[in-house]
Amino acid sequence: GGRGGAGGGCGGSVADAFCSTGDGSTVLSDGTPSVAVDAIHSGWISEIAGATWIWDEAEESDPELTQTHTFVREFSLPENIKVERALLEISADNTWQARFNGELIAADYTGGTFRWSSTWWVPAAGGDNRLEVAVTNTGVPGATAQRNPGGLLYCVTVTYTEEACEESVWYADVDGDGIG
């Protein structure tokens, strides 16, 4: 994940983003790392800043077979935070269901979400968090990996402030007695 925002620490918001990148930070439910997809379909016009299309392998090995894969992304946030907003932006080929910390938060059963991305509220909190996305790629008889690839594209962005924030106040020694 990446960290950004308006200052962090006291008085500022921090935004952490956890995105599909193909670097192994998102794994399949059996622990196998996901990889960046090589076979990008021309219909996949959805883009999410900081995210890369991923799947269980670089190219769908059996595009004629309907397959469901569950992808898992675990991440931790500082314990003492106040979440201002947490959003999941997601696109997949074909249908998908997203669970966050065990709770079903979003789904799309239309099979066309690779053309756009959807944004959903996420119940993120300080400490450990877990996103699970089950994606079903519908098999097409006679298809090639280029005609019927499987893919997931997502980013969870959590914006928060520190709840417990102590600021030190320093006073100048204006009278020269060594005490500020």
C-alpha positions as protocol buffer text, in pm:
chain_id: "A"
residue {
  index: 1
  type: GLY
  ca { x: 0 y: 0 z: 0 }
}
residue {
  index: 2
  type: GLY
  ca { x: 98 y: 357 z: -40 }
}
residue {
  index: 3
  type: ARG
  ca { x: 68 y: 642 z: 202 }
}
residue {
  index: 4
  type: GLY
  ca { x: -17 y: 995 z: 116 }
}
residue {
  index: 5
  type: GLY
  ca { x: -229 y: 1279 z: 237 }
}
residue {
  index: 6
  type: ALA
  ca { x: -231 y: 1618 z: 396 }
}
residue {
  index: 7
  type: GLY
  ca { x: 39 y: 1601 z: 656 }
}
residue {
  index: 8
  type: GLY
  ca { x: -35 y: 1297 z: 871 }
}
residue {
  index: 9
  type: GLY
  ca { x: 25 y: 1310 z: 1245 }
}
residue {
  index: 10
  type: CYS
  ca { x: -162 y: 1578 z: 1438 }
}
residue {
  index: 11
  type: GLY
  ca { x: -415 y: 1779 z: 1249 }
}
residue {
  index: 12
  type: GLY
  ca { x: -376 y: 1612 z: 911 }
}
residue {
  index: 13
  type: SER
  ca { x: -541 y: 1330 z: 725 }
}
residue {
  index: 14
  type: VAL
  ca { x: -354 y: 1027 z: 595 }
}
residue {
  index: 15
  type: ALA
  ca { x: -470 y: 825 z: 293 }
}
residue {
  index: 16
  type: ASP
  ca { x: -342 y: 468 z: 256 }
}
residue {
  index: 17
  type: ALA
  ca { x: -416 y: 284 z: -68 }
}
residue {
  index: 18
  type: PHE
  ca { x: -408 y: -95 z: -105 }
}
residue {
  index: 19
  type: CYS
  ca { x: -437 y: -190 z: -473 }
}
residue {
  index: 20
  type: SER
  ca { x: -409 y: -490 z: -704 }
}
residue {
  index: 21
  type: THR
  ca { x: -55 y: -472 z: -836 }
}
residue {
  index: 22
  type: GLY
  ca { x: 61 y: -819 z: -937 }
}
residue {
  index: 23
  type: ASP
  ca { x: 345 y: -798 z: -682 }
}
residue {
  index: 24
  type: GLY
  ca { x: 211 y: -1084 z: -468 }
}
residue {
  index: 25
  type: SER
  ca { x: 44 y: -862 z: -204 }
}
residue {
  index: 26
  type: THR
  ca { x: -290 y: -1003 z: -319 }
}
residue {
  index: 27
  type: VAL
  ca { x: -308 y: -1381 z: -293 }
}
residue {
  index: 28
  type: LEU
  ca { x: -556 y: -1649 z: -386 }
}
residue {
  index: 29
  type: SER
  ca { x: -747 y: -1811 z: -100 }
}
residue {
  index: 30
  type: ASP
  ca { x: -492 y: -2097 z: -99 }
}
residue {
  index: 31
  type: GLY
  ca { x: -205 y: -1848 z: -48 }
}
residue {
  index: 32
  type: THR
  ca { x: -76 y: -1856 z: -408 }
}
residue {
  index: 33
  type: PRO
  ca { x: 31 y: -1503 z: -515 }
}
residue {
  index: 34
  type: SER
  ca { x: -174 y: -1337 z: -787 }
}
residue {
  index: 35
  type: VAL
  ca { x: 8 y: -1205 z: -1092 }
}
residue {
  index: 36
  type: ALA
  ca { x: -36 y: -920 z: -1339 }
}
residue {
  index: 37
  type: VAL
  ca { x: -246 y: -1018 z: -1640 }
}
residue {
  index: 38
  type: ASP
  ca { x: -72 y: -1028 z: -1980 }
}
residue {
  index: 39
  type: ALA
  ca { x: -384 y: -1095 z: -2190 }
}
residue {
  index: 40
  type: ILE
  ca { x: -576 y: -767 z: -2157 }
}
residue {
  index: 41
  type: HIS
  ca { x: -905 y: -772 z: -2347 }
}
residue {
  index: 42
  type: SER
  ca { x: -975 y: -467 z: -2564 }
}
residue {
  index: 43
  type: GLY
  ca { x: -1310 y: -433 z: -2382 }
}
residue {
  index: 44
  type: TRP
  ca { x: -1136 y: -377 z: -2048 }
}
residue {
  index: 45
  type: ILE
  ca { x: -1157 y: 1 z: -2053 }
}
residue {
  index: 46
  type: SER
  ca { x: -1184 y: 39 z: -1676 }
}
residue {
  index: 47
  type: GLU
  ca { x: -882 y: 203 z: -1511 }
}
residue {
  index: 48
  type: ILE
  ca { x: -810 y: 260 z: -1141 }
}
residue {
  index: 49
  type: ALA
  ca { x: -514 y: 478 z: -1045 }
}
residue {
  index: 50
  type: GLY
  ca { x: -238 y: 271 z: -886 }
}
residue {
  index: 51
  type: ALA
  ca { x: -399 y: -64 z: -973 }
}
residue {
  index: 52
  type: THR
  ca { x: -305 y: -338 z: -1221 }
}
residue {
  index: 53
  type: TRP
  ca { x: -527 y: -614 z: -1361 }
}
residue {
  index: 54
  type: ILE
  ca { x: -449 y: -942 z: -1178 }
}
residue {
  index: 55
  type: TRP
  ca { x: -550 y: -1309 z: -1201 }
}
residue {
  index: 56
  type: ASP
  ca { x: -422 y: -1646 z: -1083 }
}
residue {
  index: 57
  type: GLU
  ca { x: -187 y: -1660 z: -1383 }
}
residue {
  index: 58
  type: ALA
  ca { x: -71 y: -1416 z: -1650 }
}
residue {
  index: 59
  type: GLU
  ca { x: -304 y: -1566 z: -1910 }
}
residue {
  index: 60
  type: GLU
  ca { x: -626 y: -1764 z: -1861 }
}
residue {
  index: 61
  type: SER
  ca { x: -526 y: -2129 z: -1917 }
}
residue {
  index: 62
  type: ASP
  ca { x: -877 y: -2260 z: -1988 }
}
residue {
  index: 63
  type: PRO
  ca { x: -1100 y: -1979 z: -2121 }
}
residue {
  index: 64
  type: GLU
  ca { x: -1368 y: -2232 z: -2219 }
}
residue {
  index: 65
  type: LEU
  ca { x: -1420 y: -2332 z: -1853 }
}
residue {
  index: 66
  type: THR
  ca { x: -1614 y: -2120 z: -1602 }
}
residue {
  index: 67
  type: GLN
  ca { x: -1382 y: -2061 z: -1306 }
}
residue {
  index: 68
  type: THR
  ca { x: -1416 y: -1881 z: -974 }
}
residue {
  index: 69
  type: HIS
  ca { x: -1111 y: -1753 z: -787 }
}
residue {
  index: 70
  type: THR
  ca { x: -1111 y: -1582 z: -448 }
}
residue {
  index: 71
  type: PHE
  ca { x: -848 y: -1313 z: -405 }
}
residue {
  index: 72
  type: VAL
  ca { x: -740 y: -1197 z: -58 }
}
residue {
  index: 73
  type: ARG
  ca { x: -567 y: -875 z: 48 }
}
residue {
  index: 74
  type: GLU
  ca { x: -477 y: -829 z: 414 }
}
residue {
  index: 75
  type: PHE
  ca { x: -349 y: -499 z: 550 }
}
residue {
  index: 76
  type: SER
  ca { x: -304 y: -328 z: 884 }
}
residue {
  index: 77
  type: LEU
  ca { x: -379 y: 28 z: 985 }
}
residue {
  index: 78
  type: PRO
  ca { x: -262 y: 203 z: 1302 }
}
residue {
  index: 79
  type: GLU
  ca { x: -477 y: 112 z: 1604 }
}
residue {
  index: 80
  type: ASN
  ca { x: -547 y: 467 z: 1724 }
}
residue {
  index: 81
  type: ILE
  ca { x: -719 y: 613 z: 1418 }
}
residue {
  index: 82
  type: LYS
  ca { x: -1050 y: 767 z: 1326 }
}
residue {
  index: 83
  type: VAL
  ca { x: -1150 y: 653 z: 976 }
}
residue {
  index: 84
  type: GLU
  ca { x: -1288 y: 947 z: 779 }
}
residue {
  index: 85
  type: ARG
  ca { x: -1377 y: 738 z: 474 }
}
residue {
  index: 86
  type: ALA
  ca { x: -1284 y: 405 z: 324 }
}
residue {
  index: 87
  type: LEU
  ca { x: -1369 y: 317 z: -34 }
}
residue {
  index: 88
  type: LEU
  ca { x: -1329 y: 13 z: -258 }
}
residue {
  index: 89
  type: GLU
  ca { x: -1302 y: 87 z: -627 }
}
residue {
  index: 90
  type: ILE
  ca { x: -1337 y: -236 z: -824 }
}
residue {
  index: 91
  type: SER
  ca { x: -1372 y: -381 z: -1171 }
}
residue {
  index: 92
  type: ALA
  ca { x: -1371 y: -749 z: -1271 }
}
residue {
  index: 93
  type: ASP
  ca { x: -1431 y: -985 z: -1561 }
}
residue {
  index: 94
  type: ASN
  ca { x: -1698 y: -1125 z: -1515 }
}
residue {
  index: 95
  type: THR
  ca { x: -1906 y: -1138 z: -1192 }
}
residue {
  index: 96
  type: TRP
  ca { x: -1779 y: -1075 z: -839 }
}
residue {
  index: 97
  type: GLN
  ca { x: -1858 y: -1057 z: -467 }
}
residue {
  index: 98
  type: ALA
  ca { x: -1652 y: -854 z: -218 }
}
residue {
  index: 99
  type: ARG
  ca { x: -1628 y: -923 z: 155 }
}
residue {
  index: 100
  type: PHE
  ca { x: -1452 y: -694 z: 397 }
}
residue {
  index: 101
  type: ASN
  ca { x: -1361 y: -837 z: 737 }
}
residue {
  index: 102
  type: GLY
  ca { x: -1607 y: -1121 z: 669 }
}
residue {
  index: 103
  type: GLU
  ca { x: -1901 y: -895 z: 576 }
}
residue {
  index: 104
  type: LEU
  ca { x: -2046 y: -896 z: 223 }
}
residue {
  index: 105
  type: ILE
  ca { x: -2015 y: -532 z: 116 }
}
residue {
  index: 106
  type: ALA
  ca { x: -2070 y: -539 z: -260 }
}
residue {
  index: 107
  type: ALA
  ca { x: -2139 y: -763 z: -558 }
}
residue {
  index: 108
  type: ASP
  ca { x: -2201 y: -743 z: -929 }
}
residue {
  index: 109
  type: TYR
  ca { x: -2374 y: -1031 z: -1103 }
}
residue {
  index: 110
  type: THR
  ca { x: -2419 y: -860 z: -1442 }
}
residue {
  index: 111
  type: GLY
  ca { x: -2083 y: -974 z: -1579 }
}
residue {
  index: 112
  type: GLY
  ca { x: -1998 y: -646 z: -1747 }
}
residue {
  index: 113
  type: THR
  ca { x: -1799 y: -460 z: -1483 }
}
residue {
  index: 114
  type: PHE
  ca { x: -1474 y: -480 z: -1679 }
}
residue {
  index: 115
  type: ARG
  ca { x: -1603 y: -179 z: -1873 }
}
residue {
  index: 116
  type: TRP
  ca { x: -1621 y: 49 z: -1568 }
}
residue {
  index: 117
  type: SER
  ca { x: -1533 y: 51 z: -1203 }
}
residue {
  index: 118
  type: SER
  ca { x: -1775 y: 73 z: -911 }
}
residue {
  index: 119
  type: THR
  ca { x: -1707 y: 246 z: -580 }
}
residue {
  index: 120
  type: TRP
  ca { x: -1830 y: 104 z: -249 }
}
residue {
  index: 121
  type: TRP
  ca { x: -1800 y: 209 z: 117 }
}
residue {
  index: 122
  type: VAL
  ca { x: -1576 y: -19 z: 322 }
}
residue {
  index: 123
  type: PRO
  ca { x: -1603 y: -73 z: 702 }
}
residue {
  index: 124
  type: ALA
  ca { x: -1226 y: -33 z: 760 }
}
residue {
  index: 125
  type: ALA
  ca { x: -1092 y: 19 z: 1111 }
}
residue {
  index: 126
  type: GLY
  ca { x: -765 y: 46 z: 1297 }
}
residue {
  index: 127
  type: GLY
  ca { x: -577 y: -284 z: 1320 }
}
residue {
  index: 128
  type: ASP
  ca { x: -596 y: -579 z: 1082 }
}
residue {
  index: 129
  type: ASN
  ca { x: -828 y: -570 z: 780 }
}
residue {
  index: 130
  type: ARG
  ca { x: -909 y: -829 z: 514 }
}
residue {
  index: 131
  type: LEU
  ca { x: -1059 y: -787 z: 168 }
}
residue {
  index: 132
  type: GLU
  ca { x: -1182 y: -1100 z: -15 }
}
residue {
  index: 133
  type: VAL
  ca { x: -1308 y: -1081 z: -372 }
}
residue {
  index: 134
  type: ALA
  ca { x: -1455 y: -1389 z: -542 }
}
residue {
  index: 135
  type: VAL
  ca { x: -1443 y: -1342 z: -921 }
}
residue {
  index: 136
  type: THR
  ca { x: -1609 y: -1576 z: -1169 }
}
residue {
  index: 137
  type: ASN
  ca { x: -1483 y: -1577 z: -1527 }
}
residue {
  index: 138
  type: THR
  ca { x: -1757 y: -1728 z: -1743 }
}
residue {
  index: 139
  type: GLY
  ca { x: -1626 y: -1984 z: -1991 }
}
residue {
  index: 140
  type: VAL
  ca { x: -1689 y: -1936 z: -2363 }
}
residue {
  index: 141
  type: PRO
  ca { x: -1680 y: -2235 z: -2601 }
}
residue {
  index: 142
  type: GLY
  ca { x: -1395 y: -2203 z: -2853 }
}
residue {
  index: 143
  type: ALA
  ca { x: -1250 y: -1896 z: -2678 }
}
residue {
  index: 144
  type: THR
  ca { x: -883 y: -1806 z: -2652 }
}
residue {
  index: 145
  type: ALA
  ca { x: -720 y: -1632 z: -2356 }
}
residue {
  index: 146
  type: GLN
  ca { x: -726 y: -1306 z: -2554 }
}
residue {
  index: 147
  type: ARG
  ca { x: -1099 y: -1339 z: -2627 }
}
residue {
  index: 148
  type: ASN
  ca { x: -1198 y: -1449 z: -2276 }
}
residue {
  index: 149
  type: PRO
  ca { x: -938 y: -1347 z: -2018 }
}
residue {
  index: 150
  type: GLY
  ca { x: -1003 y: -1341 z: -1643 }
}
residue {
  index: 151
  type: GLY
  ca { x: -916 y: -1036 z: -1438 }
}
residue {
  index: 152
  type: LEU
  ca { x: -962 y: -830 z: -1123 }
}
residue {
  index: 153
  type: LEU
  ca { x: -875 y: -463 z: -1074 }
}
residue {
  index: 154
  type: TYR
  ca { x: -924 y: -294 z: -735 }
}
residue {
  index: 155
  type: CYS
  ca { x: -804 y: -36 z: -488 }
}
residue {
  index: 156
  type: VAL
  ca { x: -906 y: 16 z: -124 }
}
residue {
  index: 157
  type: THR
  ca { x: -831 y: 371 z: -8 }
}
residue {
  index: 158
  type: VAL
  ca { x: -863 y: 450 z: 363 }
}
residue {
  index: 159
  type: THR
  ca { x: -845 y: 812 z: 478 }
}
residue {
  index: 160
  type: TYR
  ca { x: -800 y: 866 z: 851 }
}
residue {
  index: 161
  type: THR
  ca { x: -668 y: 1087 z: 1129 }
}
residue {
  index: 162
  type: GLU
  ca { x: -490 y: 994 z: 1449 }
}
residue {
  index: 163
  type: GLU
  ca { x: -735 y: 984 z: 1745 }
}
residue {
  index: 164
  type: ALA
  ca { x: -476 y: 1019 z: 2023 }
}
residue {
  index: 165
  type: CYS
  ca { x: -253 y: 1305 z: 1926 }
}
residue {
  index: 166
  type: GLU
  ca { x: -29 y: 1488 z: 2172 }
}
residue {
  index: 167
  type: GLU
  ca { x: 129 y: 1811 z: 2065 }
}
residue {
  index: 168
  type: SER
  ca { x: 424 y: 1965 z: 2247 }
}
residue {
  index: 169
  type: VAL
  ca { x: 407 y: 2336 z: 2303 }
}
residue {
  index: 170
  type: TRP
  ca { x: 737 y: 2522 z: 2333 }
}
residue {
  index: 171
  type: TYR
  ca { x: 760 y: 2869 z: 2482 }
}
residue {
  index: 172
  type: ALA
  ca { x: 1050 y: 3103 z: 2409 }
}
residue {
  index: 173
  type: ASP
  ca { x: 1276 y: 3216 z: 2698 }
}
residue {
  index: 174
  type: VAL
  ca { x: 1190 y: 3584 z: 2649 }
}
residue {
  index: 175
  type: ASP
  ca { x: 1330 y: 3711 z: 2980 }
}
residue {
  index: 176
  type: GLY
  ca { x: 1657 y: 3513 z: 2969 }
}
residue {
  index: 177
  type: ASP
  ca { x: 1605 y: 3322 z: 3298 }
}
residue {
  index: 178
  type: GLY
  ca { x: 1649 y: 2978 z: 3132 }
}
residue {
  index: 179
  type: ILE
  ca { x: 1279 y: 2893 z: 3161 }
}
residue {
  index: 180
  type: GLY
  ca { x: 1058 y: 2887 z: 2857 }
}
